[in-house]
């Protein structure tokens, strides 16, 4: 039975020059405070942009995966420019699928909420609830998808 | 090449000053003096899907329509009718109502595009022709239950018509004489404009034919004004 320990789970919304960060932490090891997460997100935003120019392959849309000794960072960018990334244990499986599921949750519970203003921090209870469910309880379902 | 080396250097500086990790540097940037603690592994894959996840196949309009939750069509029609009636009562001017409907559509469109992209798995469209096809076949089908047809392309391929034979918004509706000039379905033009703007296309959308005014179908003229890709606040001084 595969046990997932996430260090952190981050969700970032970017629009043009505006960096707007929303993040959730499901980790058991090492918590990040707001400042650290803001630092990481702005770092990541710049790196993602730079990497598009840096890439030796053509048609690159930015960094998908950053592999380190102690963590992996998976990133998903929608066609509208919103970036979602997750930091997890090295070689944790199905992270890309998780990111896709998170994107669907975002479109359902955040964008369809009429009181959510675009580009603002996400304060939607339903979104948080469903996100925790996907991350913590639906592990088996996700593995089976 | 020098720019790449510089950029790679910047990345390493940024990263290692904040996060204590050790990675391996891919040597496409040759001689780079790095401390022994900093080895950075950057893997660039081509846009083909990685083996870890099966490639996402774009779904057809019918398949997406079948998979999303649907609502009673009459409820939808009656709700929209109530909105238009209320706007007419509040604003009294037909042109104001048209503008307001367009604005409402715009607000819907900027949010709807993400849902559309998430549920239908379409990949980036190569040109505007493909965009128009996707809107007509998948988009309209997914949200309204009726697919539109794309016709009347102009010479440059930047303007086309979307023709709707059947429109769920206007079931049971007849326009009275006091509302001549009202574009009842103007919300649709706003939706398309808002959605395309979020994928970096500025468009202009006008109604050509309207069944409520006696024509035989609904025709929207979609014109691509320009593509505005995302700008990043740095310059490449090569």
Tab-separated table of N, CA, C and O in Angstrom, chain A residues 54-144:
chain	number	residue	atom	x	y	z
A	54	UNK	N	14.839	28.996	-22.354
A	54	UNK	CA	16.064	28.249	-22.166
A	54	UNK	C	16.027	26.893	-22.857
A	54	UNK	O	17.049	26.295	-23.140
A	55	UNK	N	14.834	26.411	-23.102
A	55	UNK	CA	14.681	25.024	-23.502
A	55	UNK	C	15.321	24.703	-24.840
A	55	UNK	O	15.134	25.418	-25.811
A	56	UNK	N	16.082	23.605	-24.878
A	56	UNK	CA	16.661	23.184	-26.157
A	56	UNK	C	15.630	22.529	-27.076
A	56	UNK	O	15.878	22.395	-28.268
A	57	UNK	N	14.478	22.117	-26.561
A	57	UNK	CA	13.457	21.545	-27.445
A	57	UNK	C	12.534	22.667	-27.904
A	57	UNK	O	12.306	23.631	-27.186
A	58	UNK	N	11.968	22.499	-29.088
A	58	UNK	CA	11.072	23.546	-29.590
A	58	UNK	C	9.676	23.365	-29.013
A	58	UNK	O	9.312	22.271	-28.600
A	59	UNK	N	8.925	24.402	-28.996
A	59	UNK	CA	7.547	24.320	-28.530
A	59	UNK	C	7.434	24.007	-27.056
A	59	UNK	O	6.476	23.397	-26.613
A	60	UNK	N	8.403	24.469	-26.281
A	60	UNK	CA	8.357	24.163	-24.854
A	60	UNK	C	7.435	25.141	-24.153
A	60	UNK	O	7.480	26.341	-24.391
A	61	UNK	N	6.609	24.613	-23.271
A	61	UNK	CA	5.688	25.476	-22.542
A	61	UNK	C	6.090	25.678	-21.105
A	61	UNK	O	5.301	26.113	-20.302
A	62	UNK	N	7.318	25.366	-20.751
A	62	UNK	CA	7.760	25.581	-19.381
A	62	UNK	C	8.099	24.272	-18.691
A	62	UNK	O	7.957	23.199	-19.237
A	63	UNK	N	8.512	24.400	-17.443
A	63	UNK	CA	8.972	23.217	-16.701
A	63	UNK	C	7.773	22.387	-16.250
A	63	UNK	O	6.837	22.908	-15.642
A	64	UNK	N	7.819	21.087	-16.538
A	64	UNK	CA	6.781	20.178	-16.066
A	64	UNK	C	7.158	19.550	-14.748
A	64	UNK	O	6.323	19.282	-13.903
A	65	UNK	N	8.455	19.233	-14.625
A	65	UNK	CA	8.874	18.439	-13.478
A	65	UNK	C	10.263	18.852	-13.048
A	65	UNK	O	11.165	18.988	-13.872
A	66	UNK	N	10.402	19.073	-11.768
A	66	UNK	CA	11.721	19.352	-11.206
A	66	UNK	C	12.005	18.244	-10.210
A	66	UNK	O	11.267	18.073	-9.253
A	67	UNK	N	13.077	17.490	-10.496
A	67	UNK	CA	13.367	16.362	-9.608
A	67	UNK	C	14.573	16.671	-8.752
A	67	UNK	O	15.613	17.051	-9.258
A	68	UNK	N	14.402	16.500	-7.450
A	68	UNK	CA	15.515	16.729	-6.540
A	68	UNK	C	15.715	15.489	-5.691
A	68	UNK	O	14.959	14.541	-5.789
A	69	UNK	N	16.725	15.543	-4.827
A	69	UNK	CA	16.982	14.378	-3.965
A	69	UNK	C	15.871	14.193	-2.949
A	69	UNK	O	15.491	13.083	-2.618
A	70	UNK	N	15.395	15.317	-2.411
A	70	UNK	CA	14.448	15.214	-1.299
A	70	UNK	C	13.009	15.517	-1.675
A	70	UNK	O	12.105	15.321	-0.884
A	71	UNK	N	12.761	16.012	-2.879
A	71	UNK	CA	11.374	16.298	-3.276
A	71	UNK	C	11.251	16.330	-4.792
A	71	UNK	O	12.237	16.389	-5.508
A	72	UNK	N	10.020	16.265	-5.243
A	72	UNK	CA	9.699	16.452	-6.668
A	72	UNK	C	8.752	17.621	-6.764
A	72	UNK	O	7.884	17.787	-5.900
A	73	UNK	N	8.863	18.382	-7.813
A	73	UNK	CA	7.919	19.481	-8.026
A	73	UNK	C	7.284	19.268	-9.401
A	73	UNK	O	7.953	19.307	-10.411
A	74	UNK	N	5.977	19.010	-9.395
A	74	UNK	CA	5.252	18.839	-10.658
A	74	UNK	C	4.470	20.098	-10.930
A	74	UNK	O	3.835	20.633	-10.031
A	75	UNK	N	4.460	20.534	-12.187
A	75	UNK	CA	3.750	21.763	-12.525
A	75	UNK	C	2.816	21.513	-13.706
A	75	UNK	O	3.149	20.770	-14.623
A	76	UNK	N	1.652	22.123	-13.638
A	76	UNK	CA	0.712	22.038	-14.758
A	76	UNK	C	0.261	23.449	-15.107
A	76	UNK	O	-0.154	24.203	-14.234
A	77	UNK	N	0.353	23.784	-16.373
A	77	UNK	CA	-0.112	25.103	-16.792
A	77	UNK	C	-1.274	24.944	-17.745
A	77	UNK	O	-1.168	24.243	-18.746
A	78	UNK	N	-2.403	25.594	-17.424
A	78	UNK	CA	-3.542	25.490	-18.329
A	78	UNK	C	-3.320	26.407	-19.523
A	78	UNK	O	-2.441	27.265	-19.500
A	79	UNK	N	-4.160	26.255	-20.552
A	79	UNK	CA	-4.019	27.095	-21.733
A	79	UNK	C	-4.369	28.547	-21.434
A	79	UNK	O	-4.061	29.436	-22.218
A	80	UNK	N	-5.020	28.782	-20.291
A	80	UNK	CA	-5.333	30.157	-19.927
A	80	UNK	C	-4.218	30.795	-19.123
A	80	UNK	O	-4.317	31.935	-18.709
A	81	UNK	N	-3.140	30.034	-18.847
A	81	UNK	CA	-2.003	30.625	-18.160
A	81	UNK	C	-1.959	30.385	-16.668
A	81	UNK	O	-0.981	30.730	-16.011
A	82	UNK	N	-2.992	29.808	-16.108
A	82	UNK	CA	-2.986	29.515	-14.678
A	82	UNK	C	-2.073	28.330	-14.407
A	82	UNK	O	-2.157	27.316	-15.087
A	83	UNK	N	-1.207	28.473	-13.401
A	83	UNK	CA	-0.278	27.388	-13.102
A	83	UNK	C	-0.665	26.733	-11.777
A	83	UNK	O	-1.004	27.399	-10.807
A	84	UNK	N	-0.571	25.400	-11.779
A	84	UNK	CA	-0.781	24.649	-10.550
A	84	UNK	C	0.473	23.848	-10.297
A	84	UNK	O	0.950	23.177	-11.212
A	85	UNK	N	1.004	23.912	-9.099
A	85	UNK	CA	2.106	22.985	-8.878
A	85	UNK	C	2.014	22.306	-7.519
A	85	UNK	O	1.405	22.814	-6.590
A	86	UNK	N	2.612	21.128	-7.463
A	86	UNK	CA	2.584	20.311	-6.259
A	86	UNK	C	3.992	19.860	-5.944
A	86	UNK	O	4.751	19.469	-6.825
A	87	UNK	N	4.327	19.953	-4.673
A	87	UNK	CA	5.622	19.479	-4.210
A	87	UNK	C	5.370	18.223	-3.410
A	87	UNK	O	4.540	18.209	-2.502
A	88	UNK	N	6.075	17.156	-3.767
A	88	UNK	CA	5.784	15.886	-3.122
A	88	UNK	C	7.056	15.083	-2.931
A	88	UNK	O	8.146	15.525	-3.268
A	89	UNK	N	6.862	13.882	-2.382
A	89	UNK	CA	7.987	12.972	-2.187
A	89	UNK	C	8.614	12.635	-3.523
A	89	UNK	O	7.918	12.575	-4.517
A	90	UNK	N	9.912	12.317	-3.522
A	90	UNK	CA	10.521	11.916	-4.795
A	90	UNK	C	9.819	10.693	-5.369
A	90	UNK	O	9.480	9.773	-4.642
A	91	UNK	N	9.586	10.684	-6.659
A	91	UNK	CA	8.958	9.561	-7.359
A	91	UNK	C	7.574	9.206	-6.851
A	91	UNK	O	7.169	8.056	-6.907
A	92	UNK	N	6.830	10.183	-6.351
A	92	UNK	CA	5.434	9.894	-6.010
A	92	UNK	C	4.662	9.742	-7.323
A	92	UNK	O	4.807	10.554	-8.218
A	93	UNK	N	3.845	8.702	-7.473
A	93	UNK	CA	3.179	8.476	-8.757
A	93	UNK	C	1.892	9.292	-8.893
A	93	UNK	O	1.353	9.781	-7.909
A	94	UNK	N	1.408	9.426	-10.108
A	94	UNK	CA	0.106	10.013	-10.415
A	94	UNK	C	-0.032	11.481	-10.034
A	94	UNK	O	-1.131	11.967	-9.857
A	95	UNK	N	1.076	12.189	-9.904
A	95	UNK	CA	0.979	13.608	-9.566
A	95	UNK	C	0.367	14.400	-10.699
A	95	UNK	O	-0.386	15.343	-10.476
A	96	UNK	N	0.689	14.017	-11.928
A	96	UNK	CA	0.125	14.751	-13.064
A	96	UNK	C	-1.383	14.562	-13.120
A	96	UNK	O	-2.129	15.491	-13.435
A	97	UNK	N	-1.821	13.374	-12.794
A	97	UNK	CA	-3.256	13.111	-12.744
A	97	UNK	C	-3.895	13.930	-11.636
A	97	UNK	O	-4.974	14.511	-11.799
A	98	UNK	N	-3.207	13.995	-10.509
A	98	UNK	CA	-3.702	14.799	-9.392
A	98	UNK	C	-3.850	16.252	-9.800
A	98	UNK	O	-4.857	16.896	-9.478
A	99	UNK	N	-2.869	16.764	-10.519
A	99	UNK	CA	-2.936	18.159	-10.964
A	99	UNK	C	-4.129	18.371	-11.891
A	99	UNK	O	-4.805	19.391	-11.815
A	100	UNK	N	-4.394	17.388	-12.735
A	100	UNK	CA	-5.537	17.502	-13.650
A	100	UNK	C	-6.843	17.525	-12.850
A	100	UNK	O	-7.752	18.294	-13.121
A	101	UNK	N	-6.912	16.684	-11.824
A	101	UNK	CA	-8.109	16.635	-10.977
A	101	UNK	C	-8.271	17.950	-10.229
A	101	UNK	O	-9.390	18.467	-10.104
A	102	UNK	N	-7.168	18.494	-9.749
A	102	UNK	CA	-7.222	19.780	-9.055
A	102	UNK	C	-7.714	20.870	-10.002
A	102	UNK	O	-8.503	21.743	-9.615
A	103	UNK	N	-7.279	20.831	-11.237
A	103	UNK	CA	-7.749	21.802	-12.229
A	103	UNK	C	-9.257	21.717	-12.380
A	103	UNK	O	-9.959	22.728	-12.406
A	104	UNK	N	-9.768	20.477	-12.449
A	104	UNK	CA	-11.224	20.327	-12.567
A	104	UNK	C	-11.940	20.844	-11.323
A	104	UNK	O	-12.973	21.491	-11.420
A	105	UNK	N	-11.390	20.583	-10.150
A	105	UNK	CA	-11.984	21.100	-8.907
A	105	UNK	C	-11.978	22.625	-8.908
A	105	UNK	O	-12.942	23.267	-8.492
A	106	UNK	N	-10.885	23.198	-9.401
A	106	UNK	CA	-10.781	24.660	-9.484
A	106	UNK	C	-11.876	25.212	-10.378
A	106	UNK	O	-12.569	26.165	-10.020
A	107	UNK	N	-12.073	24.579	-11.553
A	107	UNK	CA	-13.088	25.105	-12.462
A	107	UNK	C	-14.482	24.939	-11.865
A	107	UNK	O	-15.352	25.769	-12.088
A	108	UNK	N	-14.696	23.867	-11.096
A	108	UNK	CA	-16.028	23.672	-10.524
A	108	UNK	C	-16.273	24.540	-9.310
A	108	UNK	O	-17.251	25.270	-9.248
A	109	UNK	N	-15.423	24.452	-8.294
A	109	UNK	CA	-15.758	25.088	-7.016
A	109	UNK	C	-15.255	26.511	-6.869
A	109	UNK	O	-15.736	27.245	-6.021
A	110	UNK	N	-14.285	26.900	-7.667
A	110	UNK	CA	-13.785	28.258	-7.516
A	110	UNK	C	-14.391	29.165	-8.574
A	110	UNK	O	-15.010	30.177	-8.271
A	111	UNK	N	-14.251	28.770	-9.837
A	111	UNK	CA	-14.714	29.651	-10.909
A	111	UNK	C	-16.224	29.765	-10.967
A	111	UNK	O	-16.748	30.784	-11.380
A	112	UNK	N	-16.923	28.711	-10.549
A	112	UNK	CA	-18.379	28.789	-10.642
A	112	UNK	C	-18.981	29.452	-9.421
A	112	UNK	O	-20.181	29.677	-9.365
A	113	UNK	N	-18.156	29.774	-8.434
A	113	UNK	CA	-18.661	30.484	-7.274
A	113	UNK	C	-18.833	31.945	-7.661
A	113	UNK	O	-17.856	32.621	-7.959
A	114	UNK	N	-20.059	32.465	-7.665
A	114	UNK	CA	-20.254	33.840	-8.135
A	114	UNK	C	-19.621	34.883	-7.231
A	114	UNK	O	-19.380	36.005	-7.659
A	115	UNK	N	-19.311	34.506	-5.992
A	115	UNK	CA	-18.714	35.475	-5.082
A	115	UNK	C	-17.198	35.423	-5.083
A	115	UNK	O	-16.557	36.173	-4.372
A	116	UNK	N	-16.649	34.552	-5.880
A	116	UNK	CA	-15.196	34.524	-6.000
A	116	UNK	C	-14.780	35.528	-7.054
A	116	UNK	O	-15.251	35.485	-8.185
A	117	UNK	N	-13.908	36.458	-6.667
A	117	UNK	CA	-13.437	37.426	-7.664
A	117	UNK	C	-12.186	36.893	-8.320
A	117	UNK	O	-11.298	36.374	-7.652
A	118	UNK	N	-12.101	37.052	-9.622
A	118	UNK	CA	-10.961	36.517	-10.356
A	118	UNK	C	-9.677	37.154	-9.851
A	118	UNK	O	-9.643	38.324	-9.535
A	119	UNK	N	-8.609	36.392	-9.849
A	119	UNK	CA	-7.266	36.811	-9.430
A	119	UNK	C	-7.154	37.071	-7.926
A	119	UNK	O	-6.129	37.527	-7.456
A	120	UNK	N	-8.190	36.777	-7.162
A	120	UNK	CA	-8.103	36.985	-5.721
A	120	UNK	C	-7.730	35.676	-5.031
A	120	UNK	O	-7.908	34.600	-5.612
A	121	UNK	N	-7.233	35.713	-3.792
A	121	UNK	CA	-6.960	34.459	-3.085
A	121	UNK	C	-8.232	33.631	-2.962
A	121	UNK	O	-9.318	34.171	-2.794
A	122	UNK	N	-8.049	32.331	-3.035
A	122	UNK	CA	-9.203	31.442	-3.033
A	122	UNK	C	-9.657	31.179	-1.611
A	122	UNK	O	-8.931	30.596	-0.815
A	123	UNK	N	-10.891	31.601	-1.298
A	123	UNK	CA	-11.442	31.329	0.047
A	123	UNK	C	-12.756	30.587	-0.114
A	123	UNK	O	-13.789	31.056	0.309
A	124	UNK	N	-12.705	29.478	-0.838
A	124	UNK	CA	-13.935	28.734	-1.096
A	124	UNK	C	-13.906	27.452	-0.302
A	124	UNK	O	-13.065	26.584	-0.529
A	125	UNK	N	-14.860	27.315	0.639
A	125	UNK	CA	-14.865	26.144	1.510
A	125	UNK	C	-15.005	24.856	0.750
A	125	UNK	O	-14.353	23.856	1.056
A	126	UNK	N	-15.926	24.858	-0.224
A	126	UNK	CA	-16.163	23.634	-0.980
A	126	UNK	C	-14.904	23.171	-1.693
A	126	UNK	O	-14.616	21.983	-1.789
A	127	UNK	N	-14.173	24.137	-2.207
A	127	UNK	CA	-12.935	23.805	-2.891
A	127	UNK	C	-11.956	23.159	-1.921
A	127	UNK	O	-11.373	22.112	-2.217
A	128	UNK	N	-11.790	23.776	-0.734
A	128	UNK	CA	-10.869	23.221	0.261
A	128	UNK	C	-11.279	21.813	0.662
A	128	UNK	O	-10.444	20.909	0.766
A	129	UNK	N	-12.576	21.654	0.855
A	129	UNK	CA	-13.094	20.362	1.291
A	129	UNK	C	-12.797	19.273	0.273
A	129	UNK	O	-12.257	18.209	0.596
A	130	UNK	N	-13.151	19.577	-0.970
A	130	UNK	CA	-12.958	18.573	-2.008
A	130	UNK	C	-11.493	18.314	-2.277
A	130	UNK	O	-11.088	17.188	-2.592
A	131	UNK	N	-10.693	19.359	-2.126
A	131	UNK	CA	-9.258	19.200	-2.343
A	131	UNK	C	-8.662	18.268	-1.293
A	131	UNK	O	-7.907	17.344	-1.612
A	132	UNK	N	-9.025	18.479	-0.021
A	132	UNK	CA	-8.507	17.589	1.032
A	132	UNK	C	-8.950	16.166	0.782
A	132	UNK	O	-8.195	15.220	0.983
A	133	UNK	N	-10.171	16.051	0.312
A	133	UNK	CA	-10.673	14.715	0.050
A	133	UNK	C	-9.856	14.022	-1.018
A	133	UNK	O	-9.457	12.872	-0.871
A	134	UNK	N	-9.596	14.741	-2.083
A	134	UNK	CA	-8.829	14.140	-3.178
A	134	UNK	C	-7.430	13.783	-2.713
A	134	UNK	O	-6.913	12.713	-2.990
A	135	UNK	N	-6.816	14.703	-1.969
A	135	UNK	CA	-5.428	14.476	-1.593
A	135	UNK	C	-5.306	13.383	-0.543
A	135	UNK	O	-4.447	12.504	-0.626
A	136	UNK	N	-6.191	13.409	0.451
A	136	UNK	CA	-5.965	12.502	1.575
A	136	UNK	C	-6.771	11.222	1.528
A	136	UNK	O	-6.290	10.176	1.915
A	137	UNK	N	-7.999	11.317	1.074
A	137	UNK	CA	-8.823	10.124	1.175
A	137	UNK	C	-8.965	9.346	-0.115
A	137	UNK	O	-9.200	8.160	-0.094
A	138	UNK	N	-8.847	10.034	-1.237
A	138	UNK	CA	-9.107	9.324	-2.488
A	138	UNK	C	-7.866	8.711	-3.093
A	138	UNK	O	-7.799	8.513	-4.295
A	139	UNK	N	-6.913	8.391	-2.268
A	139	UNK	CA	-5.666	7.882	-2.815
A	139	UNK	C	-5.907	6.612	-3.623
A	139	UNK	O	-5.350	6.430	-4.690
A	140	UNK	N	-6.739	5.751	-3.075
A	140	UNK	CA	-6.994	4.486	-3.754
A	140	UNK	C	-7.704	4.726	-5.075
A	140	UNK	O	-7.354	4.148	-6.102
A	141	UNK	N	-8.684	5.625	-5.033
A	141	UNK	CA	-9.438	5.925	-6.257
A	141	UNK	C	-8.528	6.522	-7.318
A	141	UNK	O	-8.636	6.197	-8.494
A	142	UNK	N	-7.621	7.375	-6.879
A	142	UNK	CA	-6.717	8.023	-7.830
A	142	UNK	C	-5.778	7.007	-8.451
A	142	UNK	O	-5.477	7.039	-9.633
A	143	UNK	N	-5.328	6.068	-7.605
A	143	UNK	CA	-4.424	5.046	-8.106
A	143	UNK	C	-5.134	4.169	-9.132
A	143	UNK	O	-4.524	3.645	-10.040
A	144	UNK	N	-6.454	4.043	-8.928
A	144	UNK	CA	-7.195	3.138	-9.801
A	144	UNK	C	-7.671	3.805	-11.082
A	144	UNK	O	-8.164	3.154	-11.975
